Structure formats: C-alpha cells, structure tokens
Amino acid sequence: MSGHSKWANIKHKKARSDEKRGKEFTKIAKEITIAVRTGGGGDPEANSKLKLAVQKAKAINMPNENIARAIKKGTGEMESEAIEEILYEGYAPGGVAIMLDIATDNRNRTASEIRHLFSKNNGNLGESGCVAWMFKRAGFISISKEEPAMDEEGLMLAALDLGADDVREDGESFEIITSPEAFMEVKEGLESQGIKLEDADIVMLPENSVEINDLDTAAKIIKLVDLLEDHDDVQNVYTNISIPDEIMDKL
C-alpha cells in the first residue's frame, strides 16, 4: 500500500469539525499566499502552483473572499507577515519516517513546538536529510474504482498519453504518478474526459515502506501524525508507514 494514498483515505474518513475546517482554511490560505509569492504572481492561469491551491480551496468550499484575501497578501496588496517554507524530517515509533511541509512566520517557535510533539509521542525530530532520501516529490492522483467514466485499461492509456509516469492499483482506487512538471496537464486532461478525481496533489511519495504489524505501535504513530497535522504551521505530513488492513480495522 502507498503511504500517501492509505493515509489520505484515513483522513477522508474523519469527520470535519468546525475547528478542523477552520484550520484547513488557514492552511490553504497560507498555501495560496506562498504560491503567489514564489510561483509567479496572482493570476492562476499563469501560475500553476496558485491554480492548484485555489482548486484545493474551492474543493473544501473556502469562501471566495478568503481566497482573494490570501492572493492579495501574496501580491503585497494587503499587509501580511513573512511566511517561510521549511521541510522538517524525523522518525515516528517503529522507525517510520516522517516528512513535514512547514509554513511559519516564526522558525524558532515552530521548531520548538514540533520537537516537543515528537519527543512527547515516542518520536524524534531529525537533522535535515535524515529521511528525505526515502521520498521523492511527485504528482499523485487517486481515482476510485467505482468511477464509471473509464475502465482500467482506458484509464491507463489515457493517463500515460497525457504524460503520467505510472498507473497502479491500490485497494479500492487507482493511483496515477506523474512528475511534478507534468502533474497539472495530466490532472486537467483526465478531468476534461469526465473522470472524477478522489485526490490530486504534489506530494512526497515514499520510495519504500515500513510495515507496522503491532497494534500499539500503529496507534502511537497515528496519534503522532494526527497531532502534527493539527499544528497550525504544518501544511502536510508524509510518512512511509504501511499498516495491514487487519490492524487498521482495529484502530
């Protein structure tokens, strides 16, 4: 199982409380602002990073005024704190690797808080490069097998024709892997053919996985990842965890 897709499925099953929804809005707003500052301006059609962030905002029903405000912060039309992007790396219990996309206006505060979360939950925040070699940045698209628009063979041909690197089966979904550069073309090409996407993003995919067969260890890892995801400065959490279905069903 893929560390990203299985974890995405876990997240999708969680009820969205108002508090969690508010945090989602805050994190997407940061992503939009950063995309404007680093990706080439405030026009989504000329800035693919911004276009993806806006699509993600609309997918969670983020109000248009919030989107517009985040764009203006990126262009400098509205005053905003300086946001720094950082990649943190560490280990969860069981030797599972964790990578964090961080967006913060206070590097020292964030480092202290993240280190505390790791140490309090049987993990370890590591040095830069300690687990990065286990992951690769890639485009990731997930499509439910119940999606009626296309059969497996047709989906594979369509994705590869659009420039995807790989199409593979994962449980109840098909996964399409692309280079970061080809991601938007593949995503929009599939959508233009009427295919509904479950998940689509630029992610850090694990090159290998660590299987956790112990219920207690799996519970500790999921608790740590939940706490990290809830932190205001953590944009994304990536792991190379692999949990068998029989263990997952007990969590």
Short mmCIF file of C-alpha atoms in Angstrom, two decimals, residues 53-176:
data_model
loop_
_atom_site.label_atom_id
_atom_site.label_comp_id
_atom_site.label_asym_id
_atom_site.label_seq_id
_atom_site.Cartn_x
_atom_site.Cartn_y
_atom_site.Cartn_z
CA ALA A 53 -4.01 25.85 -4.39
CA VAL A 54 -7.18 27.69 -5.49
CA GLN A 55 -8.68 24.42 -6.75
CA LYS A 56 -7.98 22.83 -3.37
CA ALA A 57 -9.57 25.82 -1.61
CA LYS A 58 -12.73 25.54 -3.69
CA ALA A 59 -12.86 21.77 -3.10
CA ILE A 60 -13.31 22.41 0.65
CA ASN A 61 -15.78 25.27 -0.01
CA MET A 62 -13.44 28.01 1.14
CA PRO A 63 -15.22 31.37 0.62
CA ASN A 64 -14.12 33.40 -2.41
CA GLU A 65 -13.31 36.40 -0.21
CA ASN A 66 -10.83 34.27 1.77
CA ILE A 67 -9.17 33.19 -1.48
CA ALA A 68 -8.99 36.78 -2.74
CA ARG A 69 -7.53 37.96 0.58
CA ALA A 70 -4.82 35.30 0.51
CA ILE A 71 -3.89 36.27 -3.07
CA LYS A 72 -3.67 39.95 -2.10
CA LYS A 73 -1.37 39.06 0.79
CA GLY A 74 0.87 37.30 -1.69
CA THR A 75 0.96 40.20 -4.14
CA GLY A 76 1.53 42.73 -1.35
CA GLU A 77 -1.82 44.49 -1.82
CA MET A 78 -2.61 43.55 1.78
CA GLU A 79 -0.17 43.58 4.68
CA SER A 80 0.96 40.14 5.74
CA GLU A 81 3.60 38.51 7.92
CA ALA A 82 6.57 36.94 6.15
CA ILE A 83 5.92 33.22 5.79
CA GLU A 84 8.87 30.86 5.49
CA GLU A 85 8.66 27.39 3.94
CA ILE A 86 10.70 24.69 5.71
CA LEU A 87 10.95 20.90 5.36
CA TYR A 88 11.22 19.00 8.66
CA GLU A 89 12.25 15.35 8.91
CA GLY A 90 12.00 12.84 11.69
CA TYR A 91 11.01 9.41 12.91
CA ALA A 92 7.84 8.05 14.48
CA PRO A 93 7.75 4.91 16.66
CA GLY A 94 8.71 1.74 14.80
CA GLY A 95 11.28 3.52 12.65
CA VAL A 96 8.62 5.08 10.39
CA ALA A 97 9.95 8.12 8.50
CA ILE A 98 8.03 11.40 8.63
CA MET A 99 8.40 14.49 6.46
CA LEU A 100 6.61 17.76 7.20
CA ASP A 101 5.89 20.71 4.94
CA ILE A 102 6.07 23.71 7.26
CA ALA A 103 4.86 27.28 6.65
CA THR A 104 5.75 29.58 9.54
CA ASP A 105 6.30 33.20 10.48
CA ASN A 106 8.49 32.16 13.43
CA ARG A 107 11.02 29.43 12.70
CA ASN A 108 12.30 29.11 16.28
CA ARG A 109 8.84 28.79 17.83
CA THR A 110 7.74 26.21 15.28
CA ALA A 111 10.92 24.13 15.66
CA SER A 112 10.49 24.05 19.44
CA GLU A 113 6.82 23.04 19.24
CA ILE A 114 7.36 20.34 16.61
CA ARG A 115 10.35 18.90 18.50
CA HIS A 116 8.16 18.75 21.63
CA LEU A 117 5.39 16.86 19.77
CA PHE A 118 7.89 14.29 18.50
CA SER A 119 9.61 13.74 21.84
CA LYS A 120 6.36 13.58 23.82
CA ASN A 121 4.98 10.91 21.48
CA ASN A 122 7.93 8.49 21.22
CA GLY A 123 9.31 10.06 18.05
CA ASN A 124 12.39 12.01 17.13
CA LEU A 125 12.81 15.19 15.07
CA GLY A 126 15.92 14.58 12.99
CA GLU A 127 18.51 16.55 11.09
CA SER A 128 17.96 17.79 7.55
CA GLY A 129 18.43 14.92 5.11
CA CYS A 130 17.88 12.10 7.61
CA VAL A 131 14.81 10.71 5.80
CA ALA A 132 14.48 12.85 2.65
CA TRP A 133 16.30 10.21 0.61
CA MET A 134 13.39 7.84 1.27
CA PHE A 135 10.91 10.09 -0.56
CA LYS A 136 10.52 11.68 -3.98
CA ARG A 137 8.42 14.70 -4.93
CA ALA A 138 5.80 13.64 -7.43
CA GLY A 139 2.32 14.32 -8.71
CA PHE A 140 -0.23 11.96 -7.18
CA ILE A 141 -3.78 11.34 -8.45
CA SER A 142 -6.22 8.85 -6.93
CA ILE A 143 -9.35 7.63 -8.73
CA SER A 144 -11.99 5.35 -7.22
CA LYS A 145 -12.54 2.02 -8.94
CA GLU A 146 -16.23 2.88 -8.80
CA GLU A 147 -15.62 5.85 -11.12
CA PRO A 148 -17.75 4.90 -14.14
CA ALA A 149 -16.14 7.17 -16.74
CA MET A 150 -13.43 4.74 -17.81
CA ASP A 151 -12.27 1.14 -17.30
CA GLU A 152 -8.80 0.27 -16.02
CA GLU A 153 -7.23 -0.20 -19.44
CA GLY A 154 -8.78 3.01 -20.78
CA LEU A 155 -7.65 4.94 -17.71
CA MET A 156 -4.10 3.64 -18.03
CA LEU A 157 -3.88 4.56 -21.70
CA ALA A 158 -5.40 7.99 -21.11
CA ALA A 159 -3.06 8.79 -18.20
CA LEU A 160 0.09 7.61 -19.99
CA ASP A 161 -0.89 9.50 -23.14
CA LEU A 162 -1.21 12.65 -21.06
CA GLY A 163 2.31 12.18 -19.66
CA ALA A 164 1.88 10.13 -16.47
CA ASP A 165 4.83 8.02 -15.33
CA ASP A 166 2.88 5.15 -13.80
CA VAL A 167 -0.64 3.84 -13.16
CA ARG A 168 -1.13 1.27 -10.42
CA GLU A 169 -3.83 -0.40 -8.39
CA ASP A 170 -4.21 0.23 -4.65
CA GLY A 171 -7.15 -1.39 -2.89
CA GLU A 172 -10.32 0.39 -3.95
CA SER A 173 -8.51 3.02 -6.02
CA PHE A 174 -6.23 3.51 -8.98
CA GLU A 175 -3.15 5.66 -8.42
CA ILE A 176 -1.54 7.76 -11.11
#
